[in-house]
Short mmCIF file of C-alpha atoms in Angstrom, two decimals:
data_model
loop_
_atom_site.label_atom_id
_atom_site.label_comp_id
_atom_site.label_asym_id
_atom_site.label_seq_id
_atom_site.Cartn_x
_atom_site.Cartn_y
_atom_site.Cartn_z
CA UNK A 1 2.29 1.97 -14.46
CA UNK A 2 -0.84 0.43 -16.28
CA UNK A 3 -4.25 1.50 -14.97
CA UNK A 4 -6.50 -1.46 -13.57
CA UNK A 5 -10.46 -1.36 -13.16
CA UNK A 6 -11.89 -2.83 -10.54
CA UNK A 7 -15.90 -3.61 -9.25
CA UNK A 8 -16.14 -1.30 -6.58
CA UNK A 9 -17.81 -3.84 -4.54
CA UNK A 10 -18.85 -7.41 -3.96
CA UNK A 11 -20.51 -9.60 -1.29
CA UNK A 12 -19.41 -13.45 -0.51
CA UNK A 13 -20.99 -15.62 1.81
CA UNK A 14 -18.77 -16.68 4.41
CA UNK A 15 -17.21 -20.45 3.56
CA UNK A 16 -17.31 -20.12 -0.14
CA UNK A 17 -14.60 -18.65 -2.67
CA UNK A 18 -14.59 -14.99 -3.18
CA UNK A 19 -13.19 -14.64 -6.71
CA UNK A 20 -11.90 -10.68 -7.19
CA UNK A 21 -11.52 -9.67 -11.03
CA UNK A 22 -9.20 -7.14 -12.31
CA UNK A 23 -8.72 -5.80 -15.68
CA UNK A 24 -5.71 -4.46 -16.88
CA UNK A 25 -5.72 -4.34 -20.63
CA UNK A 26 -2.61 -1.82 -21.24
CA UNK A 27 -0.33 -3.96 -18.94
CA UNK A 28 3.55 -4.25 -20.52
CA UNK A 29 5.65 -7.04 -20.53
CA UNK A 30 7.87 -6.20 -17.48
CA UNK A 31 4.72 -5.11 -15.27
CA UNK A 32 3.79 -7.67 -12.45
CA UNK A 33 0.71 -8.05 -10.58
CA UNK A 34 0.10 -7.10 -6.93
CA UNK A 35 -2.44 -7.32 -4.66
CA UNK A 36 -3.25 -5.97 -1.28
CA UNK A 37 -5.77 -5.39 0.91
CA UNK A 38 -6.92 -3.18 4.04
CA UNK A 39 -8.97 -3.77 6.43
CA UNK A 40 -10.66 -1.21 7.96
CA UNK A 41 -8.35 1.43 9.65
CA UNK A 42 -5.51 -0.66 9.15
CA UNK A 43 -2.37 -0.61 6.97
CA UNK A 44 -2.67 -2.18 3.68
CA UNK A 45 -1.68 -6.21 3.78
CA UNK A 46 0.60 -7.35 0.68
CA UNK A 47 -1.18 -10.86 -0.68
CA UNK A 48 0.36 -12.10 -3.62
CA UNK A 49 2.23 -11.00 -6.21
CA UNK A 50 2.84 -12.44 -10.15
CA UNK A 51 3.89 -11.66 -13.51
CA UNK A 52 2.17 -14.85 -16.22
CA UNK A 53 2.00 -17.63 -14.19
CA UNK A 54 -0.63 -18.44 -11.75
CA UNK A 55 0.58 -18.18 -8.04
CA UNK A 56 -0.68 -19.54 -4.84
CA UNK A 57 0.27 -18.78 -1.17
CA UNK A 58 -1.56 -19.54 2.49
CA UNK A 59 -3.36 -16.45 1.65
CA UNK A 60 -4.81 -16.65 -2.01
CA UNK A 61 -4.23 -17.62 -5.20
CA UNK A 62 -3.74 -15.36 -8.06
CA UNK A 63 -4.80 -16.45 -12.08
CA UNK A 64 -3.27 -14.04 -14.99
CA UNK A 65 -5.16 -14.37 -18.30
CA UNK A 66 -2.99 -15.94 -20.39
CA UNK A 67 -2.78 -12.30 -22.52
CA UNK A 68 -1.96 -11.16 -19.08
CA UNK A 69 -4.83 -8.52 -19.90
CA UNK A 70 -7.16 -9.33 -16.78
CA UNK A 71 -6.28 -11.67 -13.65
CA UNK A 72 -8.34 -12.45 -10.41
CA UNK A 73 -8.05 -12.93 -7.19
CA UNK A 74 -9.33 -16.30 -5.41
CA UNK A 75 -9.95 -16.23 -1.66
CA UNK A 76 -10.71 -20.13 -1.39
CA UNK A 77 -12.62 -20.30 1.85
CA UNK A 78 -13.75 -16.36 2.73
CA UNK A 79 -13.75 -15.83 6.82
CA UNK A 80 -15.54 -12.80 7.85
CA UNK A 81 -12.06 -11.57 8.51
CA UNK A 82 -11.15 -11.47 5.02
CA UNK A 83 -13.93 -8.35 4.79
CA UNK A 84 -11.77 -5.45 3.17
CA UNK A 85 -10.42 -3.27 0.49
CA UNK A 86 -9.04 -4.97 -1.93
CA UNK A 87 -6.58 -3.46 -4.36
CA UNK A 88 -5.31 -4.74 -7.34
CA UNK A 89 -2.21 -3.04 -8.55
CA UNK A 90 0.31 -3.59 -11.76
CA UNK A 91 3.60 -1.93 -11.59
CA UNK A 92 7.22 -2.09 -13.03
CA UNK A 93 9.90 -4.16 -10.90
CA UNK A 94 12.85 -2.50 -11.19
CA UNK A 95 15.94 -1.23 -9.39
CA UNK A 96 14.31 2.31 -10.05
CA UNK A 97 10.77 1.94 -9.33
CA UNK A 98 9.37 0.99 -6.02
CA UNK A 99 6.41 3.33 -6.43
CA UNK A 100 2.65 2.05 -5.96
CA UNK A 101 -0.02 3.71 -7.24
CA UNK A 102 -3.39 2.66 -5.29
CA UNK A 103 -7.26 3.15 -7.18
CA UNK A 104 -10.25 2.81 -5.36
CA UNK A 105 -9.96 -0.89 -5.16
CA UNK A 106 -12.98 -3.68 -4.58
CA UNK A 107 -14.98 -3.81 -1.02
CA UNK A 108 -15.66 -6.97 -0.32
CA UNK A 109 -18.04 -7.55 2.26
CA UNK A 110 -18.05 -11.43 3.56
CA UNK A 111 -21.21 -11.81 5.55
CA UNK A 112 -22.20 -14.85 7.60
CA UNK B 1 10.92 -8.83 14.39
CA UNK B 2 8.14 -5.74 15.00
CA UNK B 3 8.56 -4.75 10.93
CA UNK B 4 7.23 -1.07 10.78
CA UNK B 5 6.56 0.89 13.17
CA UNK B 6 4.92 4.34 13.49
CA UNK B 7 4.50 6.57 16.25
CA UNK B 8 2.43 8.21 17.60
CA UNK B 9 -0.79 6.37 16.56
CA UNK B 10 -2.79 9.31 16.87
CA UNK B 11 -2.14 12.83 17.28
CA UNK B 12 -4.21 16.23 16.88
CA UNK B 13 -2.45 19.85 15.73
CA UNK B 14 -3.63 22.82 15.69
CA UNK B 15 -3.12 25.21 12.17
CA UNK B 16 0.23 26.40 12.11
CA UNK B 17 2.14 24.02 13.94
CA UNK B 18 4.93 21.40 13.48
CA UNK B 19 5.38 17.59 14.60
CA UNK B 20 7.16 15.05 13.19
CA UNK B 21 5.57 11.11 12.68
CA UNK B 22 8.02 8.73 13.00
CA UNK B 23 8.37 5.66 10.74
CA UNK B 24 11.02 3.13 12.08
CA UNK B 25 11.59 -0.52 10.55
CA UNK B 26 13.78 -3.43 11.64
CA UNK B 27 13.99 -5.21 8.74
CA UNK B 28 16.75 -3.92 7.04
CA UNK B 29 14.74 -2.61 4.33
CA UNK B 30 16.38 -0.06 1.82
CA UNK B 31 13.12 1.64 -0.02
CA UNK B 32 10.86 3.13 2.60
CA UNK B 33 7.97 5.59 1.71
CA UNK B 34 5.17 7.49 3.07
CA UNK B 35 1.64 7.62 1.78
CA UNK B 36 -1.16 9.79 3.12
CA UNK B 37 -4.96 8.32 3.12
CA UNK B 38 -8.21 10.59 3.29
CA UNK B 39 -11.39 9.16 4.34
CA UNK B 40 -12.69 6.93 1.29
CA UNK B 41 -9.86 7.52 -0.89
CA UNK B 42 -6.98 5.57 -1.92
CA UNK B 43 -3.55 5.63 -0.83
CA UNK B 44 -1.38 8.37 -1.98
CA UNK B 45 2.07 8.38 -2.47
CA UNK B 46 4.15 11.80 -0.57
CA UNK B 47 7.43 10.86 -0.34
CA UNK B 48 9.96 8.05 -0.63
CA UNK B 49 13.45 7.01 -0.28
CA UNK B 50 15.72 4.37 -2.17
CA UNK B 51 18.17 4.19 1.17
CA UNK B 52 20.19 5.95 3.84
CA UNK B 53 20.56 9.62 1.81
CA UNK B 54 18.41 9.57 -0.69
CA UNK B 55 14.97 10.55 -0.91
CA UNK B 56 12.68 11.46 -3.57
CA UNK B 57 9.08 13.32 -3.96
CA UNK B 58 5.65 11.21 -4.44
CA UNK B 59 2.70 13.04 -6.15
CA UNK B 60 1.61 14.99 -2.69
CA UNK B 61 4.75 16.45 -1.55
CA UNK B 62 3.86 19.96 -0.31
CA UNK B 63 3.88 21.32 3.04
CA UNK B 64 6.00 17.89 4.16
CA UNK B 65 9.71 17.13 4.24
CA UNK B 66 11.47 14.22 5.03
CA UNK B 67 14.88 12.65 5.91
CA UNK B 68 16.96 9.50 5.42
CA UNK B 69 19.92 9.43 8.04
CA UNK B 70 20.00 5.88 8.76
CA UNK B 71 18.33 2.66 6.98
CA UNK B 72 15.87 1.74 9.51
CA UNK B 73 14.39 5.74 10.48
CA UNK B 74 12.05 7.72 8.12
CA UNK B 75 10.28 10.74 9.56
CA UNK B 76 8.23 12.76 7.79
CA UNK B 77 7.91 16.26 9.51
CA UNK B 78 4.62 18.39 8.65
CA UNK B 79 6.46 22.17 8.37
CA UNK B 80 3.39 24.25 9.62
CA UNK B 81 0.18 21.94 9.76
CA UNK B 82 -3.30 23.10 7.91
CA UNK B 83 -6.44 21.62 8.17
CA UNK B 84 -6.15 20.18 5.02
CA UNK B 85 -3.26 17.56 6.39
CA UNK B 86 -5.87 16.05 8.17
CA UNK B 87 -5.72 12.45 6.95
CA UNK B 88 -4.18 8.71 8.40
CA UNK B 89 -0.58 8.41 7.15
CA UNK B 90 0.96 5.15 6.47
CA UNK B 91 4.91 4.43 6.27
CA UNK B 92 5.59 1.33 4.30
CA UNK B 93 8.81 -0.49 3.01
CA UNK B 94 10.29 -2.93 0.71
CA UNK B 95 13.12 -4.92 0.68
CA UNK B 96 14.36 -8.85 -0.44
CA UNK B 97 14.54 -7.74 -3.68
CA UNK B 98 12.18 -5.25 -5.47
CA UNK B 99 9.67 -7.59 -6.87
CA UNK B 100 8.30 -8.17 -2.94
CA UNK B 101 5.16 -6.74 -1.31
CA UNK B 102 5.44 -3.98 0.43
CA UNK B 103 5.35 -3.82 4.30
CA UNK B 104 3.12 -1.23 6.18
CA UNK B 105 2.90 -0.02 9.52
CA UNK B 106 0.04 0.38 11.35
CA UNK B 107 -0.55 4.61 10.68
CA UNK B 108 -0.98 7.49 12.39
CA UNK B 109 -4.35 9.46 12.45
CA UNK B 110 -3.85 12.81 12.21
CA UNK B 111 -6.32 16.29 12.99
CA UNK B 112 -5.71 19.53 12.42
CA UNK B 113 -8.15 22.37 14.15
#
């Protein structure tokens, strides 16, 4: 699976957008974007998923570069409940491989 | 629907013994896996399955061992526990077609004196 850097941290004011880079220059063409989060003490929370389009859900929405090198994360409206790990993962979908390979991943602290 | 469930939330050892954490989900999911999380670290991967029968090592395998008897059960049993195991251990599976997000339970903390 391709690496992906992410800041380790970031601060968003409660009511704005929180807007979560990750880089992930060596991605391959059959790798798709994932990304969770966990909140503190709690199991990681799938999010969204995508592979070149951009993809929205109730949660987020997710933007791939259009080199698919670098995507980000938008939390539209950031609740002090959406403070957490965020992880940003890229990984093959296949029959073969289910395996996920966490980093450090961004804290993102939402204060009022 | 209660999706994954893990028992016991939290449990303390002393070196040298055994317990098993149980990992139980009711979704019909076929990959389940557990990961193992140190304080400020990542997740890490120990060991997975594919379905009932099959299961398969992570990148933190030793001193844990696990089964696949039935779809929805997937205990992980520590063989004689070290201090070292200490850590909060997270089951998690996948199904609806492998390009879904993964489901997690809620973890188990686990100390060992």
């Amino acid at each position: 699976d391709a690496k992906t850097t992410q800041p380790p941290s970031m601060d968003c004011a409660e009511g704005r957008a929180a807007n979560l880079p990750c880089n992930h220059s060596t991605i391959s063409g059959n790798e798709y974007v994932y990304w969770y989060r966990q909140i503190h003490s709690q199991g990681p929370q799938y999010i969204i998923h995508g592979l070149k389009n951009n993809e929205t859900n109730e949660m987020a929405s997710l933007i791939i570069t259009e080199d698919r090198k670098s995507s980000t994360l938008i939390l539209p409206h950031a609740t002090l409940r959406d403070t957490a790990v965020y992880y940003c993962i890229v990984r093959v979908s296949t029959p073969n491989d289910y395996k996920l390979s966490f980093g450090a991943g961004t804290t993102v602290t939402v204060r009022a | 629907n209660a999706g994954v469930t893990q028992t016991p939330k939290f449990q303390v050892l002393k070196t040298g013994q055994s317990m098993t954490l149980q990992c139980a989900q009711d979704m019909n999911h076929e990959y389940m896996s557990w990961y193992r999380q140190d304080p400020g670290m990542g997740l890490r991967l120990i060991h997975y399955s594919v379905g009932a029968g099959i299961t398969d090592q992570g990148e933190v395998p030793n001193g844990y061992n696990v089964s696949r008897s039935t779809t929805e059960d997937f205990p992980l049993r520590l063989l004689s526990a070290a201090p070292s195991q200490t850590s909060v251990y997270f089951c998690a599976s996948l199904g609806g077609g492998y390009t879904y997000g993964y489901t997690f339970g809620s973890g188990t903390r686990l100390t060992v004196v």
